[in-house]
Short mmCIF file of C-alpha atoms and ligand atoms in Angstrom, two decimals:
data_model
loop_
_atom_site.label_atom_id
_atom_site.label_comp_id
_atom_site.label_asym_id
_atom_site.label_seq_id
_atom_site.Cartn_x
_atom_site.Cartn_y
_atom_site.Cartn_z
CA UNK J 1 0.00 0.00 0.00
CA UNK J 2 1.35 3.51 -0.46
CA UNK J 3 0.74 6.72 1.34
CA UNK J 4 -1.93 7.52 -1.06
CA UNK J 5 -3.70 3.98 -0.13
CA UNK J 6 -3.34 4.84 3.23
CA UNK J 7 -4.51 7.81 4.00
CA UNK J 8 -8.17 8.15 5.65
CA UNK J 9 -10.72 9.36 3.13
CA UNK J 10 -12.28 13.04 3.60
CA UNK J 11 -12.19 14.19 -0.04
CA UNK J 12 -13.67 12.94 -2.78
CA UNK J 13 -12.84 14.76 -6.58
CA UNK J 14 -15.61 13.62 -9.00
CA UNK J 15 -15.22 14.96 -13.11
CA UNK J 16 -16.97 14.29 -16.06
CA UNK J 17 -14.99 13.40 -19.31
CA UNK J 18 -16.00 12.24 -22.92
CA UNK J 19 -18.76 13.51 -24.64
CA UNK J 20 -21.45 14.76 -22.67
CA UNK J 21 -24.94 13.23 -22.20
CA UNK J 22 -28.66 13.73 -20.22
CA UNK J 23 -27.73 12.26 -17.06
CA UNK J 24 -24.58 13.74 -15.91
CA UNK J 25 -25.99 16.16 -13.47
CA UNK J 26 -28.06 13.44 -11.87
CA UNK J 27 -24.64 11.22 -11.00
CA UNK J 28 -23.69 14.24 -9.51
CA UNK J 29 -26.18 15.20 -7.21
CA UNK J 30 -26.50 11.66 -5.99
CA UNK J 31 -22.47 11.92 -5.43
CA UNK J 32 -22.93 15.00 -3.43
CA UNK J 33 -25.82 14.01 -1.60
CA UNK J 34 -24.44 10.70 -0.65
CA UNK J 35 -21.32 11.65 -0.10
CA UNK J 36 -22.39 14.11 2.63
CA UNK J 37 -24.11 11.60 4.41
CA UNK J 38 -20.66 10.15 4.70
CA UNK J 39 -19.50 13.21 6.10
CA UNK J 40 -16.88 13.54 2.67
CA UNK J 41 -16.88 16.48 0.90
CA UNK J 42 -16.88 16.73 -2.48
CA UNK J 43 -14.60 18.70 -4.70
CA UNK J 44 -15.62 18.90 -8.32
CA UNK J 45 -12.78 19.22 -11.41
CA UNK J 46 -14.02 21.23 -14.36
CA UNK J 47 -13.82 19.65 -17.94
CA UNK J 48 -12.70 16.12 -17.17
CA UNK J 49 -9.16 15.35 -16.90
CA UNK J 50 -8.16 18.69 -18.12
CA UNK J 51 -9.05 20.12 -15.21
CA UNK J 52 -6.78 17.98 -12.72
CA UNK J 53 -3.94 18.38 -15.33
CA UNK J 54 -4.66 22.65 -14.70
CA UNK J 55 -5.59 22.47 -11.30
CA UNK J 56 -8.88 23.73 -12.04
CA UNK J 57 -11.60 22.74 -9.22
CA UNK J 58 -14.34 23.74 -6.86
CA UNK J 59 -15.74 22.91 -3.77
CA UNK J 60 -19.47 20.86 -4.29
CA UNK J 61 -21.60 22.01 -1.83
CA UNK J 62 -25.51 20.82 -1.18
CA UNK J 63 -26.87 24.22 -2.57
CA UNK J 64 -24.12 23.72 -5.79
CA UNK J 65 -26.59 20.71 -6.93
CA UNK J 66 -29.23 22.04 -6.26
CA UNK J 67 -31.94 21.99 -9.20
CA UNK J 68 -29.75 20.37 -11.13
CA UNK J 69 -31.49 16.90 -11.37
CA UNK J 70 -33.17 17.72 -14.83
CA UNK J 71 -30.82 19.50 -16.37
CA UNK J 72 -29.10 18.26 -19.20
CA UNK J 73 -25.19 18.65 -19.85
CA UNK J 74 -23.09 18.74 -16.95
CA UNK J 75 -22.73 21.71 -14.48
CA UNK J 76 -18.29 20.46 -14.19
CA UNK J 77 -17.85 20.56 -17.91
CA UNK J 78 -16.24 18.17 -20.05
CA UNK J 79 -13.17 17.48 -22.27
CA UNK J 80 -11.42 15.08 -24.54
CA UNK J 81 -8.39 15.47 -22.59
CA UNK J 82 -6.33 12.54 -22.91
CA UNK J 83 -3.67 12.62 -19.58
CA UNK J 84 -1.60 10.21 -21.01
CA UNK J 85 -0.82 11.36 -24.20
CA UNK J 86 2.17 13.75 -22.07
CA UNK J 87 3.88 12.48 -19.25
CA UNK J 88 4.45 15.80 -17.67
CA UNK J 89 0.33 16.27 -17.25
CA UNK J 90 0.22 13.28 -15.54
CA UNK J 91 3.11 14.39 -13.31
CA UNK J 92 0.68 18.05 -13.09
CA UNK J 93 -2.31 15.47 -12.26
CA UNK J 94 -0.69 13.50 -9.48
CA UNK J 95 0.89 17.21 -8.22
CA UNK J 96 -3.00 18.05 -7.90
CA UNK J 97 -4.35 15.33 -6.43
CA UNK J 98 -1.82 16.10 -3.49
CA UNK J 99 -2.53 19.68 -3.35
CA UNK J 100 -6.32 19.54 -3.48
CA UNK J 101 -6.13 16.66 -0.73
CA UNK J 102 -8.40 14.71 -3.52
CA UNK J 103 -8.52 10.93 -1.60
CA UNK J 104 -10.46 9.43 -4.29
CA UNK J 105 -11.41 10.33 -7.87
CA UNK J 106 -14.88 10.01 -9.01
CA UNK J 107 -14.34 9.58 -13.14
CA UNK J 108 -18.02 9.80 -15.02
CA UNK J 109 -17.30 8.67 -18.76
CA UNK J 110 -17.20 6.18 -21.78
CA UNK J 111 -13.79 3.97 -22.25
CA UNK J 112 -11.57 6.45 -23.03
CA UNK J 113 -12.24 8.25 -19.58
CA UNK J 114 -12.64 5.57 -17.82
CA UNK J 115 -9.64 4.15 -19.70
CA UNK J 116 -7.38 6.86 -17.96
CA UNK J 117 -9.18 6.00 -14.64
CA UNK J 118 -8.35 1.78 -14.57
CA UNK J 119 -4.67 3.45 -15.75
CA UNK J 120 -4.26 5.75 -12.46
CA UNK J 121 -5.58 2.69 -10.80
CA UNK J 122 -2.80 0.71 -11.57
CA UNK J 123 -0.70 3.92 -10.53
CA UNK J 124 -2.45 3.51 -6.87
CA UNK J 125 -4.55 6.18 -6.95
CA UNK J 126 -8.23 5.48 -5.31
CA UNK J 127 -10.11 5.65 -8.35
CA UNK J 128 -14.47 4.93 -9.42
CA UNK J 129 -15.56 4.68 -12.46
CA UNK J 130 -19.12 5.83 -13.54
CA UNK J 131 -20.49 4.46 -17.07
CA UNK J 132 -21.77 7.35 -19.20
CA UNK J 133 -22.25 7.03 -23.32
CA UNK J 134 -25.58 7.87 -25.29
CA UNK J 135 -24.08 5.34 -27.36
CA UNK J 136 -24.88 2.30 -24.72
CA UNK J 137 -21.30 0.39 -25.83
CA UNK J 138 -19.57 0.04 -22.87
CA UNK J 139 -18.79 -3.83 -21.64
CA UNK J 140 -20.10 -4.49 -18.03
CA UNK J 141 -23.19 -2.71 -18.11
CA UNK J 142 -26.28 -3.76 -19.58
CA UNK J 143 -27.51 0.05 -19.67
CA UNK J 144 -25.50 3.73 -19.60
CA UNK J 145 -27.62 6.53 -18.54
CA UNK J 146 -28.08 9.01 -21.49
CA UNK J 147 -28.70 6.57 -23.61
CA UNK J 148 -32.72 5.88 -23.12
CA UNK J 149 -32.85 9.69 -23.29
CA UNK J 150 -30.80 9.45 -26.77
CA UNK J 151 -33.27 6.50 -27.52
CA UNK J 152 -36.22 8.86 -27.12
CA UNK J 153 -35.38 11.86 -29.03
CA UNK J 154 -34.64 9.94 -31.45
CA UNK J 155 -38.07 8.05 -31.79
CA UNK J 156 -39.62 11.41 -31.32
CA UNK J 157 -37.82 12.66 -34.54
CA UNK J 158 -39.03 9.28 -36.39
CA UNK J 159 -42.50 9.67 -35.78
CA UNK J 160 -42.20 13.41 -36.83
CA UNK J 161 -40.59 12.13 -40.23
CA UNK J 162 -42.98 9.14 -40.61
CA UNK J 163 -45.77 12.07 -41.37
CA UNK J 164 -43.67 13.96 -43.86
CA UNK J 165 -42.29 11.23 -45.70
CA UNK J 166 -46.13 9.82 -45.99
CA UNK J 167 -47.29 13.05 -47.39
CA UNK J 168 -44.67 13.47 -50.28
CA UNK J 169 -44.10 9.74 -50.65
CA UNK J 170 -40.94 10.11 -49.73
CA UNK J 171 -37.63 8.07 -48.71
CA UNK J 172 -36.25 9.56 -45.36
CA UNK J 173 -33.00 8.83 -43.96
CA UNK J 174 -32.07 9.44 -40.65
CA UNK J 175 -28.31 9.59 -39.52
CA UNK J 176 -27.61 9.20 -35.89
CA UNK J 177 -24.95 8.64 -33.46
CA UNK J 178 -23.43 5.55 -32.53
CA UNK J 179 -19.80 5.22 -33.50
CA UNK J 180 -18.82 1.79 -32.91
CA UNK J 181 -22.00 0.18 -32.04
CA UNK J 182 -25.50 0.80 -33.52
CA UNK J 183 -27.76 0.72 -30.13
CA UNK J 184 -29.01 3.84 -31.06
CA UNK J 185 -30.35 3.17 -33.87
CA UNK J 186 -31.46 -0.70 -33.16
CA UNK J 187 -33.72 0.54 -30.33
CA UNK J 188 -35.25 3.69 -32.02
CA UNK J 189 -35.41 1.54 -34.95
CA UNK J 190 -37.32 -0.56 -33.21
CA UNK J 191 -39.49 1.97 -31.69
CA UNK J 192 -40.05 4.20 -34.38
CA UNK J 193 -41.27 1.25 -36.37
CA UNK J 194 -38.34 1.88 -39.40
CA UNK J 195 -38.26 -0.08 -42.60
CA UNK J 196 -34.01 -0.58 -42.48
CA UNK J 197 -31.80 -0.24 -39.90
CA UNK J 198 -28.02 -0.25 -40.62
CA UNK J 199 -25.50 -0.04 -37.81
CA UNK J 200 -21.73 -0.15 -37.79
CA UNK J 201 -21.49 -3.85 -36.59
CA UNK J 202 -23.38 -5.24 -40.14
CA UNK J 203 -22.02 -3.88 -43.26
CA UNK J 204 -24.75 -3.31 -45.48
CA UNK J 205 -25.34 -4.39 -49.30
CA UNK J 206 -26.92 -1.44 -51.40
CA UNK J 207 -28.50 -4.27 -53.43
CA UNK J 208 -30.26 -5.42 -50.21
CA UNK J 209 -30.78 -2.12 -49.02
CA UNK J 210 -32.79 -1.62 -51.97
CA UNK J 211 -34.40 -5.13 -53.06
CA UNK J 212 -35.97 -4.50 -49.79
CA UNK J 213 -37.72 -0.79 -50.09
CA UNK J 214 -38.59 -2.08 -53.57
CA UNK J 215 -40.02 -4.72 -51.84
CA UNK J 216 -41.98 -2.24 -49.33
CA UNK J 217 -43.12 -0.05 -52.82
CA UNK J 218 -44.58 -3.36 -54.41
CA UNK J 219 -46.54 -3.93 -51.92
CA UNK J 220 -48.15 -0.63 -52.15
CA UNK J 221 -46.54 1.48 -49.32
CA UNK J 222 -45.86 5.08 -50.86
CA UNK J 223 -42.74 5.52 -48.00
CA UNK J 224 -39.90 4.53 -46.33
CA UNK J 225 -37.95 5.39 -43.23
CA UNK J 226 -34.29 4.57 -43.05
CA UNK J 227 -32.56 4.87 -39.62
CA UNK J 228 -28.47 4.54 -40.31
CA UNK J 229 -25.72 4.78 -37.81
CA UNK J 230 -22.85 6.77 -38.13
CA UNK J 231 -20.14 4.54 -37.81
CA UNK J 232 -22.51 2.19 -40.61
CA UNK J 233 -20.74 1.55 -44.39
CA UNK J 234 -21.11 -0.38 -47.09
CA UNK J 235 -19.33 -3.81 -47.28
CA UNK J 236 -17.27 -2.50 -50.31
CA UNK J 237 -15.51 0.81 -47.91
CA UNK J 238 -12.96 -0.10 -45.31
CA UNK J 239 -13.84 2.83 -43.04
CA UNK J 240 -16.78 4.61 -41.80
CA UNK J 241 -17.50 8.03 -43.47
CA UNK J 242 -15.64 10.96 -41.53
CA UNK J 243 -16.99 14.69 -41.38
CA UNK J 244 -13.51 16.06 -40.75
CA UNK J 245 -9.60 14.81 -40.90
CA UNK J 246 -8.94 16.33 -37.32
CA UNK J 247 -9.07 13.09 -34.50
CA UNK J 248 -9.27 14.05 -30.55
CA UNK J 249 -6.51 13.05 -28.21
CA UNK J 250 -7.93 9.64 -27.97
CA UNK J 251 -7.42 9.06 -31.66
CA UNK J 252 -10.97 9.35 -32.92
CA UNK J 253 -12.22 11.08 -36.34
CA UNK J 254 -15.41 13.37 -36.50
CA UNK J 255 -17.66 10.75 -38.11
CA UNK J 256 -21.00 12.00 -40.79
CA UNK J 257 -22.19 11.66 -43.98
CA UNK J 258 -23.06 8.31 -44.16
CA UNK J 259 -26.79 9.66 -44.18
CA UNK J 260 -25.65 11.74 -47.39
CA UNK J 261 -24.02 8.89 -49.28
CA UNK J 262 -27.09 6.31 -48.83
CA UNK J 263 -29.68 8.83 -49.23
CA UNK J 264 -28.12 9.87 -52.58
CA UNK J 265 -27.65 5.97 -54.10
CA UNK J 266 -31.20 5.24 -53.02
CA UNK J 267 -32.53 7.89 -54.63
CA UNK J 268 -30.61 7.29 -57.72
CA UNK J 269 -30.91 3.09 -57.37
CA UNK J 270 -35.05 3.59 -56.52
CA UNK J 271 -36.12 7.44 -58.53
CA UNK J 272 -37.77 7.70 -55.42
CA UNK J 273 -37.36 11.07 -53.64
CA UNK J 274 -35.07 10.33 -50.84
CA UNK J 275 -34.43 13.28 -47.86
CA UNK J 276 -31.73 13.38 -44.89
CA UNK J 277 -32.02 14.54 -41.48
CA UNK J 278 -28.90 14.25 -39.25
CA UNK J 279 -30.00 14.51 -35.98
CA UNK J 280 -26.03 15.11 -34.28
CA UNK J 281 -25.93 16.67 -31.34
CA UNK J 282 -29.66 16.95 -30.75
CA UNK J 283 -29.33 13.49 -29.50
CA UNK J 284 -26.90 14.37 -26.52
CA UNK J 285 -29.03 17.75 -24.98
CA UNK J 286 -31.61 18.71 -22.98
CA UNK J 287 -33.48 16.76 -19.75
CA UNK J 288 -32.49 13.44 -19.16
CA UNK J 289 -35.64 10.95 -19.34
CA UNK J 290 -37.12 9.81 -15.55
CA UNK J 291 -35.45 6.48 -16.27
CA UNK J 292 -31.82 7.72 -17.13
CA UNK J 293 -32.56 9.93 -13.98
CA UNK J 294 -33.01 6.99 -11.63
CA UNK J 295 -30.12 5.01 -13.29
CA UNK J 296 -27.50 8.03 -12.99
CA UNK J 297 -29.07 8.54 -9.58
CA UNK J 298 -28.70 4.96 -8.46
CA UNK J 299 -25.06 5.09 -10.25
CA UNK J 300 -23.82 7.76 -8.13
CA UNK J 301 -25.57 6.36 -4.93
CA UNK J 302 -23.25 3.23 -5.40
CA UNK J 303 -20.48 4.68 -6.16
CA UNK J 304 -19.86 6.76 -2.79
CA UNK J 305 -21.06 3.11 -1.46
CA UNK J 306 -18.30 1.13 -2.70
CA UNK J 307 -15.89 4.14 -1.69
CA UNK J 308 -17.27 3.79 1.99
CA UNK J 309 -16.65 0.04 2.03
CA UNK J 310 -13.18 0.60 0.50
CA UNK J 311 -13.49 -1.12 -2.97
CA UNK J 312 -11.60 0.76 -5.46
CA UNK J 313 -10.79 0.20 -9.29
CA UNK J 314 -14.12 -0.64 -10.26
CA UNK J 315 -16.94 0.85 -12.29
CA UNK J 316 -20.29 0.88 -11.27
CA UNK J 317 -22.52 -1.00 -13.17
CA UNK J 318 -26.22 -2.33 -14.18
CA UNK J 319 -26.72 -5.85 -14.30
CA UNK J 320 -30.31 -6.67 -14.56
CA UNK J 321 -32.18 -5.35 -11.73
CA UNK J 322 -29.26 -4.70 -10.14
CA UNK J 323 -26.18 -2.06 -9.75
CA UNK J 324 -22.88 -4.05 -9.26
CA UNK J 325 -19.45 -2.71 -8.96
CA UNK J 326 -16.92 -4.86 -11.75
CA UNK J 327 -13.29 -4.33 -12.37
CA UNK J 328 -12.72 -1.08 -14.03
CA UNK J 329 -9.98 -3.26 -15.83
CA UNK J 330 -12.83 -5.45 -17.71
CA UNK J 331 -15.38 -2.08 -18.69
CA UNK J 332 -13.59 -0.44 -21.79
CA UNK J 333 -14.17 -3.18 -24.01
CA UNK J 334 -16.58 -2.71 -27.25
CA UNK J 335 -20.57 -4.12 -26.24
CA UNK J 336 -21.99 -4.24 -30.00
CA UNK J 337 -25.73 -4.99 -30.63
CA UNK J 338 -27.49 -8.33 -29.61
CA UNK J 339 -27.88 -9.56 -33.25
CA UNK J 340 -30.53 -11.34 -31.69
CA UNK J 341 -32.48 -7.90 -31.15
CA UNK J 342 -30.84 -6.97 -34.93
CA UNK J 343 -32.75 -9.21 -36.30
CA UNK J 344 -36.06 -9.75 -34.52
CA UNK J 345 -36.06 -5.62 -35.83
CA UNK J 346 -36.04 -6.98 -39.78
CA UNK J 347 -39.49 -8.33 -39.27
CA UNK J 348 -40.98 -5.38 -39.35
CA UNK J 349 -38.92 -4.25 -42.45
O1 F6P Z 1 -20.24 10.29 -26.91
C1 F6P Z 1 -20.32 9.44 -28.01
C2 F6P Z 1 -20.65 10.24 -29.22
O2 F6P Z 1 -21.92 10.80 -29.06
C3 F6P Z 1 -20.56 9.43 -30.51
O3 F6P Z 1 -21.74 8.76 -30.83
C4 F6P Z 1 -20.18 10.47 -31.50
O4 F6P Z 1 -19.45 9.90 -32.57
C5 F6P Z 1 -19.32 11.40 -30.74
O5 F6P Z 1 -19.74 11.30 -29.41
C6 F6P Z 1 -19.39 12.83 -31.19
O6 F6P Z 1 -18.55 13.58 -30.39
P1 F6P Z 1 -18.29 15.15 -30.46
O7 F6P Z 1 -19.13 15.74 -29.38
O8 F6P Z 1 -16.85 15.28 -30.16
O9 F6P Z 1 -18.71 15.63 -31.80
#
């Protein structure tokens, strides 16, 4: 054990990394809340693991969180900082941990935050991981909050289309997140009753893609909805489509435009007037739904928990009914779609 191991626990740093989602705010009330019942206070970095590398906190207090339950984004910020990537920020992080008197670190993310947290684990530092992605991908975890709300906006914006596209007998495509894993659009899929989903795990056939809304036009439907992942391509391109050249410090490219390129080959494949949304961002703001409010809540709850019972280097996770702490070693591995749910969706197709 080292001194950091040692020492008795009175202050707890909690940040938020990643991209942010509905939810956030929740964890950390229920971190604040809990953590006071503990008699720990609570000392909040600002945008993720930039912040510890600046030395930029503030003190959590009750009346900090309050209201904040339904808000969406997160009142700490967030980055893309990626510690690791220079070895003198992780010297300035450890330097701030010390300074701040931080006993444990609270890390809300997706696997690259929570990548950097299983990391300063191995370091010794008292580390908890919180599970956070719209996109629903992390390993572990049957569920990350944000992602129901995600789930629902999205429906929302395939119903609205499902009334357009009847009206000008129309193709619609919808683009929406999911960069590695097509949850996203698998559930709202599902949901919004579409007539093709294509996610990143299945590359798709054009000839398929369209034998099958041919197949929807023969039998006298005048429309089609088409609900397409980001991270989806065709079997004949090696990578997914890319908005922009620049990646972040955890190596990733701006995905987009896959909407673009399928809407434009159906069109020309079907002569059917074929539109694109891109939902983007929409997907990620605003009030998280009452279920992603209860999981963050619960997520938080059990993570001040397993810090009061002295288990460190694990996430919080769901599992069933159930909110279990696993090794934070295990999380930041890719969870892709049940192809089980993949396909019970192509029956309605
Ligand atoms: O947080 C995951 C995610 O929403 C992905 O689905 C998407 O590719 C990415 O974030 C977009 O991130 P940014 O906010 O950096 O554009």
């Amino acid at each position: 054990m080292n001194e950091f191991e040692r020492r008795p626990i009175r202050s707890i740093g909690v940040l938020t990394g990643g991209g942010d989602c509905p939810g956030l705010n929740a964890v950390i009330r229920a971190v604040v809340k809990t953590a006071h019942r503990h008699n720990y206070s609570v000392i909040g970095i600002r945008n993720g693991w930039k912040g510890i590398v600046e030395g930029k906190v503030e003190p959590l207090t009750d009346c900090s969180v309050t209201g904040i339950l339904p808000k969406g984004g997160t009142i700490l910020g967030t980055s893309r900082t990626n510690p690791f990537k220079d070895e003198e920020d992780v010297a300035r992080m450890l330097m701030h941990l010390e300074k701040f008197g931080i006993d444990v670190l609270i890390a809300i993310g997706g696997d690259d935050t929570l990548s950097v947290a299983a990391r300063l684990h191995e370091m010794g530092i008292r580390v908890i991981g919180i599970p956070k992605t719209i996109d629903n991908d992390l390993s572990c975890t049957d569920y990350t909050f944000g992602f129901d709300t995600a789930v629902s906006i999205v429906t929302d914006a395939i119903d609205r289309l499902h009334t357009t596209a009847e009206s000008h007998q129309r193709i619609m495509v919808l683009e929406v997140m999911g960069r590695h894993a097509g949850w996203i659009a698998t559930f709202s899929g599902i949901a919004g009753g579409a007539d093709q989903i294509l996610i990143p795990e299945v590359p798709f056939d054009f000839d398929e893609v369209c034998d099958s809304l041919r197949g929807r036009f023969n039998r006298g439907k005048t429309f089609s909805i088409v609900v397409v992942a980001e991270g989806a391509k065709p079997k004949e391109m090696k990578e997914a489509v890319t908005a922009s050249e620049r990646v972040d410090e955890f190596g990733h490219e701006q995905l987009g435009g896959i909407g673009q390129l399928l809407g434009r080959e159906l069109e020309r494949r079907l002569g059917v007037e074929t539109r694109v949304t891109v939902l983007g961002h929409v997907q990620r703001g605003g009030s998280p739904t009452a279920h992603d409010r209860v999981l963050a809540s619960r997520f938080g709850v059990t993570a001040i928990e397993q810090i009061a019972e002295g288990n460190f280097g694990v996430m919080v996770a769901q599992q069933g009914d159930r909110i279990v702490p696993v090794p934070l070693a295990d999380v930041c591995r890719l969870k892709t779609v049940d192809m089980d749910l993949f396909n019970m969706a192509k029956i309605f197709f």
